[in-house]
Amino acid sequence: TQLLEQSPQFLSIQEGENLTVYCNSSSVFSSLQWYRQEPGEGPVLLVTVVTGGEVKKLKRLTFQFGDARKDSSLHITAAQPGDTGLYLCAGDLYTGNQFYFGTGTSLTVIP
Amino acid sequence: GAVVSQHPSRVICKSGTSVKIECRSLDFQATTMFWYRQFPKKSLMLMATSNEGSKATYEQGVEKDKFLINHASLTLSTLTVTSAHPEDSSFYICSATFANTGELFFGEGSRLTVL
């Protein structure tokens, strides 16, 4: 069982649609990050959230960190084919300097 | 931004041989480096946490004698897959953090194929 569960696991949508990806855990994190990864490459950091309840916006992407610091969400508005990729949340626990990744969400945006 | 480089990016080896993968932080001193393994279309599984000058901390289920990790300096960590077998074929990714900033910098990844 992984520490961070993401849903949905796979998502295929039409260009222009909105979507939300969830990242949930029973553990508390000091910070949580979202990454996007393309095949054969390392993950690329999108955002870091550190405060419970925090909301960050990055163009069409909106990230939220849960009040209890156990969950997060990523909302994409008007998805584009360039948004296609594997989205990963990752968190570091208060109990140690270790980063754990979520189960991943594979997004496909169809033109 | 900070740069982390992995080498080699691809390696093919025969079963039974050992393979070393290097992870270097190019423009900062990495106090902690992490090694992950990733299967196709799956997430990254943390294998071990490596701190400079000390023994790596392995995650449950990861064989420390199979996956040797050395973090000899603040800019270099190595992962050696010993006596590799086909089931060790995977994408291995390292990442580094410094000064407890909470930000990870990733290498490009190394694809290992064991024949």
mmCIF file of N, CA, C and O in Angstrom, chain A residues 2 6 9-10 31 33 35 37 40-45 48 86 88-90 92 97-104 106, chain B residues 31-32 34 36 38 41-46 49 51 57 59 91 93 97 100-109 111:
data_model
loop_
_atom_site.group_PDB
_atom_site.id
_atom_site.type_symbol
_atom_site.label_atom_id
_atom_site.label_comp_id
_atom_site.label_asym_id
_atom_site.label_seq_id
_atom_site.Cartn_x
_atom_site.Cartn_y
_atom_site.Cartn_z
ATOM 1 N N GLN A 2 0.592 2.191 -0.915
ATOM 2 C CA GLN A 2 1.386 3.403 -0.977
ATOM 3 C C GLN A 2 0.810 4.437 -0.022
ATOM 4 O O GLN A 2 -0.376 4.474 0.282
ATOM 5 N N GLN A 6 -3.647 8.373 -5.419
ATOM 6 C CA GLN A 6 -4.177 9.344 -6.365
ATOM 7 C C GLN A 6 -5.384 8.771 -7.095
ATOM 8 O O GLN A 6 -5.458 7.566 -7.345
ATOM 9 N N GLN A 9 -6.769 6.989 -11.633
ATOM 10 C CA GLN A 9 -5.492 6.454 -12.077
ATOM 11 C C GLN A 9 -5.252 6.802 -13.545
ATOM 12 O O GLN A 9 -4.126 7.084 -13.946
ATOM 13 N N PHE A 10 -6.314 6.729 -14.330
ATOM 14 C CA PHE A 10 -6.237 7.076 -15.749
ATOM 15 C C PHE A 10 -7.370 8.038 -16.079
ATOM 16 O O PHE A 10 -8.471 7.914 -15.547
ATOM 17 N N SER A 31 4.997 19.220 3.623
ATOM 18 C CA SER A 31 4.768 19.899 2.350
ATOM 19 C C SER A 31 4.343 18.863 1.329
ATOM 20 O O SER A 31 4.553 17.664 1.515
ATOM 21 N N GLN A 33 4.030 18.255 -3.042
ATOM 22 C CA GLN A 33 4.408 18.768 -4.346
ATOM 23 C C GLN A 33 3.654 18.031 -5.437
ATOM 24 O O GLN A 33 3.239 16.893 -5.258
ATOM 25 N N TYR A 35 4.047 17.011 -9.574
ATOM 26 C CA TYR A 35 4.975 16.882 -10.674
ATOM 27 C C TYR A 35 4.235 16.402 -11.916
ATOM 28 O O TYR A 35 3.193 15.756 -11.840
ATOM 29 N N GLN A 37 5.295 14.250 -15.464
ATOM 30 C CA GLN A 37 6.374 13.466 -16.043
ATOM 31 C C GLN A 37 5.999 12.992 -17.432
ATOM 32 O O GLN A 37 4.877 12.517 -17.653
ATOM 33 N N GLY A 40 10.118 8.426 -20.242
ATOM 34 C CA GLY A 40 11.568 8.418 -20.402
ATOM 35 C C GLY A 40 12.284 9.603 -19.801
ATOM 36 O O GLY A 40 13.493 9.755 -20.001
ATOM 37 N N GLU A 41 11.560 10.433 -19.062
ATOM 38 C CA GLU A 41 12.194 11.605 -18.453
ATOM 39 C C GLU A 41 11.907 11.636 -16.961
ATOM 40 O O GLU A 41 11.010 10.954 -16.472
ATOM 41 N N GLY A 42 12.674 12.445 -16.248
ATOM 42 C CA GLY A 42 12.411 12.622 -14.833
ATOM 43 C C GLY A 42 11.224 13.545 -14.618
ATOM 44 O O GLY A 42 10.845 14.308 -15.502
ATOM 45 N N PRO A 43 10.601 13.486 -13.443
ATOM 46 C CA PRO A 43 9.465 14.370 -13.145
ATOM 47 C C PRO A 43 9.897 15.835 -13.112
ATOM 48 O O PRO A 43 11.020 16.145 -12.718
ATOM 49 N N VAL A 44 8.986 16.690 -13.492
ATOM 50 C CA VAL A 44 9.231 18.134 -13.465
ATOM 51 C C VAL A 44 8.290 18.759 -12.453
ATOM 52 O O VAL A 44 7.076 18.555 -12.506
ATOM 53 N N LEU A 45 8.862 19.510 -11.535
ATOM 54 C CA LEU A 45 8.068 20.126 -10.477
ATOM 55 C C LEU A 45 7.117 21.178 -11.028
ATOM 56 O O LEU A 45 7.509 22.050 -11.801
ATOM 57 N N THR A 48 4.832 23.563 -5.175
ATOM 58 C CA THR A 48 4.975 23.082 -3.808
ATOM 59 C C THR A 48 3.982 23.836 -2.929
ATOM 60 O O THR A 48 3.901 25.059 -2.992
ATOM 61 N N LEU A 86 1.978 12.110 -17.100
ATOM 62 C CA LEU A 86 1.746 11.438 -15.820
ATOM 63 C C LEU A 86 1.891 12.474 -14.719
ATOM 64 O O LEU A 86 2.933 13.110 -14.592
ATOM 65 N N LEU A 88 2.005 13.404 -10.787
ATOM 66 C CA LEU A 88 2.395 12.760 -9.542
ATOM 67 C C LEU A 88 2.362 13.757 -8.404
ATOM 68 O O LEU A 88 2.890 14.866 -8.526
ATOM 69 N N CYS A 89 1.746 13.361 -7.298
ATOM 70 C CA CYS A 89 1.900 14.162 -6.089
ATOM 71 C C CYS A 89 2.998 13.499 -5.256
ATOM 72 O O CYS A 89 3.266 12.314 -5.401
ATOM 73 N N ALA A 90 3.635 14.275 -4.428
ATOM 74 C CA ALA A 90 4.699 13.750 -3.572
ATOM 75 C C ALA A 90 4.723 14.565 -2.289
ATOM 76 O O ALA A 90 4.553 15.781 -2.321
ATOM 77 N N ASP A 92 6.548 15.053 1.808
ATOM 78 C CA ASP A 92 7.553 14.674 2.791
ATOM 79 C C ASP A 92 6.911 14.694 4.170
ATOM 80 O O ASP A 92 6.195 15.626 4.542
ATOM 81 N N ASN A 97 12.995 13.123 6.693
ATOM 82 C CA ASN A 97 13.261 13.809 5.437
ATOM 83 C C ASN A 97 13.175 12.824 4.286
ATOM 84 O O ASN A 97 14.158 12.518 3.638
ATOM 85 N N GLN A 98 11.976 12.279 4.056
ATOM 86 C CA GLN A 98 11.779 11.318 2.978
ATOM 87 C C GLN A 98 10.604 11.757 2.138
ATOM 88 O O GLN A 98 9.580 12.186 2.661
ATOM 89 N N PHE A 99 10.783 11.647 0.830
ATOM 90 C CA PHE A 99 9.727 12.027 -0.093
ATOM 91 C C PHE A 99 9.078 10.781 -0.665
ATOM 92 O O PHE A 99 9.755 9.896 -1.187
ATOM 93 N N TYR A 100 7.757 10.735 -0.584
ATOM 94 C CA TYR A 100 7.001 9.620 -1.113
ATOM 95 C C TYR A 100 6.069 10.108 -2.208
ATOM 96 O O TYR A 100 5.438 11.160 -2.081
ATOM 97 N N PHE A 101 5.990 9.315 -3.255
ATOM 98 C CA PHE A 101 5.159 9.697 -4.382
ATOM 99 C C PHE A 101 3.796 9.021 -4.334
ATOM 100 O O PHE A 101 3.641 7.925 -3.806
ATOM 101 N N GLY A 102 2.829 9.718 -4.904
ATOM 102 C CA GLY A 102 1.499 9.147 -5.057
ATOM 103 C C GLY A 102 1.490 8.092 -6.138
ATOM 104 O O GLY A 102 2.492 7.883 -6.834
ATOM 105 N N THR A 103 0.373 7.437 -6.288
ATOM 106 C CA THR A 103 0.241 6.325 -7.235
ATOM 107 C C THR A 103 0.212 6.785 -8.682
ATOM 108 O O THR A 103 0.381 5.985 -9.578
ATOM 109 N N GLY A 104 0.016 8.084 -8.913
ATOM 110 C CA GLY A 104 0.094 8.626 -10.264
ATOM 111 C C GLY A 104 -1.241 8.674 -10.983
ATOM 112 O O GLY A 104 -2.113 7.830 -10.789
ATOM 113 N N SER A 106 -2.448 9.157 -14.985
ATOM 114 C CA SER A 106 -2.054 9.298 -16.388
ATOM 115 C C SER A 106 -3.152 10.040 -17.133
ATOM 116 O O SER A 106 -4.269 9.547 -17.274
ATOM 117 N N THR B 31 22.552 17.560 0.309
ATOM 118 C CA THR B 31 22.672 16.914 1.616
ATOM 119 C C THR B 31 22.008 15.546 1.619
ATOM 120 O O THR B 31 22.436 14.639 2.311
ATOM 121 N N THR B 32 20.964 15.418 0.843
ATOM 122 C CA THR B 32 20.238 14.162 0.786
ATOM 123 C C THR B 32 19.905 13.828 -0.660
ATOM 124 O O THR B 32 19.496 14.702 -1.421
ATOM 125 N N PHE B 34 17.868 10.788 -3.104
ATOM 126 C CA PHE B 34 16.891 9.714 -3.066
ATOM 127 C C PHE B 34 16.984 8.888 -4.350
ATOM 128 O O PHE B 34 17.221 9.430 -5.423
ATOM 129 N N TYR B 36 14.800 6.217 -6.710
ATOM 130 C CA TYR B 36 13.475 5.696 -6.997
ATOM 131 C C TYR B 36 13.551 4.694 -8.135
ATOM 132 O O TYR B 36 14.428 4.760 -8.981
ATOM 133 N N GLN B 38 10.914 3.028 -11.119
ATOM 134 C CA GLN B 38 9.633 3.264 -11.762
ATOM 135 C C GLN B 38 9.381 2.242 -12.854
ATOM 136 O O GLN B 38 10.220 2.039 -13.729
ATOM 137 N N LYS B 41 4.360 3.375 -16.836
ATOM 138 C CA LYS B 41 3.070 3.989 -16.514
ATOM 139 C C LYS B 41 2.710 3.873 -15.045
ATOM 140 O O LYS B 41 1.547 3.996 -14.672
ATOM 141 N N LYS B 42 3.707 3.657 -14.208
ATOM 142 C CA LYS B 42 3.485 3.593 -12.769
ATOM 143 C C LYS B 42 4.223 4.728 -12.081
ATOM 144 O O LYS B 42 5.045 5.413 -12.689
ATOM 145 N N SER B 43 3.926 4.896 -10.813
ATOM 146 C CA SER B 43 4.557 5.970 -10.071
ATOM 147 C C SER B 43 5.963 5.586 -9.629
ATOM 148 O O SER B 43 6.434 4.490 -9.876
ATOM 149 N N LEU B 44 6.606 6.527 -8.972
ATOM 150 C CA LEU B 44 7.960 6.297 -8.464
ATOM 151 C C LEU B 44 7.891 5.631 -7.095
ATOM 152 O O LEU B 44 7.176 6.088 -6.199
ATOM 153 N N MET B 45 8.649 4.576 -6.937
ATOM 154 C CA MET B 45 8.715 3.888 -5.661
ATOM 155 C C MET B 45 10.053 4.219 -5.004
ATOM 156 O O MET B 45 11.112 3.946 -5.574
ATOM 157 N N LEU B 46 9.989 4.806 -3.816
ATOM 158 C CA LEU B 46 11.214 5.159 -3.113
ATOM 159 C C LEU B 46 11.960 3.891 -2.727
ATOM 160 O O LEU B 46 11.399 2.996 -2.082
ATOM 161 N N THR B 49 17.011 6.339 0.883
ATOM 162 C CA THR B 49 17.412 7.724 1.139
ATOM 163 C C THR B 49 18.884 7.713 1.494
ATOM 164 O O THR B 49 19.322 6.937 2.353
ATOM 165 N N ASN B 51 22.269 9.871 2.614
ATOM 166 C CA ASN B 51 22.874 11.074 3.166
ATOM 167 C C ASN B 51 24.391 10.978 3.059
ATOM 168 O O ASN B 51 24.969 9.920 3.297
ATOM 169 N N THR B 57 19.454 4.663 3.959
ATOM 170 C CA THR B 57 18.285 4.091 4.622
ATOM 171 C C THR B 57 17.385 3.502 3.557
ATOM 172 O O THR B 57 16.873 4.222 2.701
ATOM 173 N N GLU B 59 14.111 1.418 2.040
ATOM 174 C CA GLU B 59 12.689 1.199 2.292
ATOM 175 C C GLU B 59 12.431 -0.301 2.458
ATOM 176 O O GLU B 59 13.197 -1.154 1.987
ATOM 177 N N PHE B 91 13.208 1.660 -14.796
ATOM 178 C CA PHE B 91 13.669 3.031 -14.918
ATOM 179 C C PHE B 91 14.047 3.495 -13.517
ATOM 180 O O PHE B 91 13.223 3.466 -12.612
ATOM 181 N N ILE B 93 15.482 6.484 -11.080
ATOM 182 C CA ILE B 93 15.589 7.954 -11.033
ATOM 183 C C ILE B 93 16.148 8.384 -9.690
ATOM 184 O O ILE B 93 15.730 7.860 -8.641
ATOM 185 N N THR B 97 18.056 16.951 -2.703
ATOM 186 C CA THR B 97 17.534 18.118 -2.025
ATOM 187 C C THR B 97 18.670 18.718 -1.207
ATOM 188 O O THR B 97 19.648 18.039 -0.896
ATOM 189 N N ASN B 100 17.324 21.300 3.404
ATOM 190 C CA ASN B 100 15.942 21.070 3.838
ATOM 191 C C ASN B 100 14.960 22.080 3.260
ATOM 192 O O ASN B 100 14.066 22.573 3.950
ATOM 193 N N THR B 101 15.154 22.406 1.991
ATOM 194 C CA THR B 101 14.255 23.361 1.345
ATOM 195 C C THR B 101 12.909 22.749 1.018
ATOM 196 O O THR B 101 11.956 23.457 0.734
ATOM 197 N N GLY B 102 12.849 21.424 1.035
ATOM 198 C CA GLY B 102 11.610 20.754 0.679
ATOM 199 C C GLY B 102 11.408 20.621 -0.810
ATOM 200 O O GLY B 102 10.356 20.188 -1.262
ATOM 201 N N GLU B 103 12.393 20.994 -1.589
ATOM 202 C CA GLU B 103 12.253 20.883 -3.032
ATOM 203 C C GLU B 103 13.174 19.793 -3.550
ATOM 204 O O GLU B 103 14.336 19.714 -3.161
ATOM 205 N N LEU B 104 12.636 18.972 -4.418
ATOM 206 C CA LEU B 104 13.395 17.892 -5.038
ATOM 207 C C LEU B 104 13.836 18.288 -6.432
ATOM 208 O O LEU B 104 13.063 18.875 -7.178
ATOM 209 N N PHE B 105 15.054 17.947 -6.758
ATOM 210 C CA PHE B 105 15.553 18.131 -8.116
ATOM 211 C C PHE B 105 15.872 16.747 -8.661
ATOM 212 O O PHE B 105 16.604 15.990 -8.037
ATOM 213 N N PHE B 106 15.319 16.448 -9.827
ATOM 214 C CA PHE B 106 15.424 15.102 -10.361
ATOM 215 C C PHE B 106 16.466 14.978 -11.450
ATOM 216 O O PHE B 106 16.685 15.905 -12.245
ATOM 217 N N GLY B 107 17.075 13.798 -11.495
ATOM 218 C CA GLY B 107 17.910 13.459 -12.630
ATOM 219 C C GLY B 107 17.025 13.055 -13.804
ATOM 220 O O GLY B 107 15.801 12.964 -13.685
ATOM 221 N N GLU B 108 17.686 12.797 -14.921
ATOM 222 C CA GLU B 108 16.937 12.461 -16.128
ATOM 223 C C GLU B 108 16.445 11.016 -16.139
ATOM 224 O O GLU B 108 15.656 10.622 -16.988
ATOM 225 N N GLY B 109 16.961 10.237 -15.217
ATOM 226 C CA GLY B 109 16.570 8.837 -15.172
ATOM 227 C C GLY B 109 17.524 7.945 -15.942
ATOM 228 O O GLY B 109 18.197 8.380 -16.878
ATOM 229 N N ARG B 111 17.540 4.070 -17.721
ATOM 230 C CA ARG B 111 16.754 2.877 -18.069
ATOM 231 C C ARG B 111 17.685 1.684 -18.119
ATOM 232 O O ARG B 111 18.609 1.635 -18.952
#
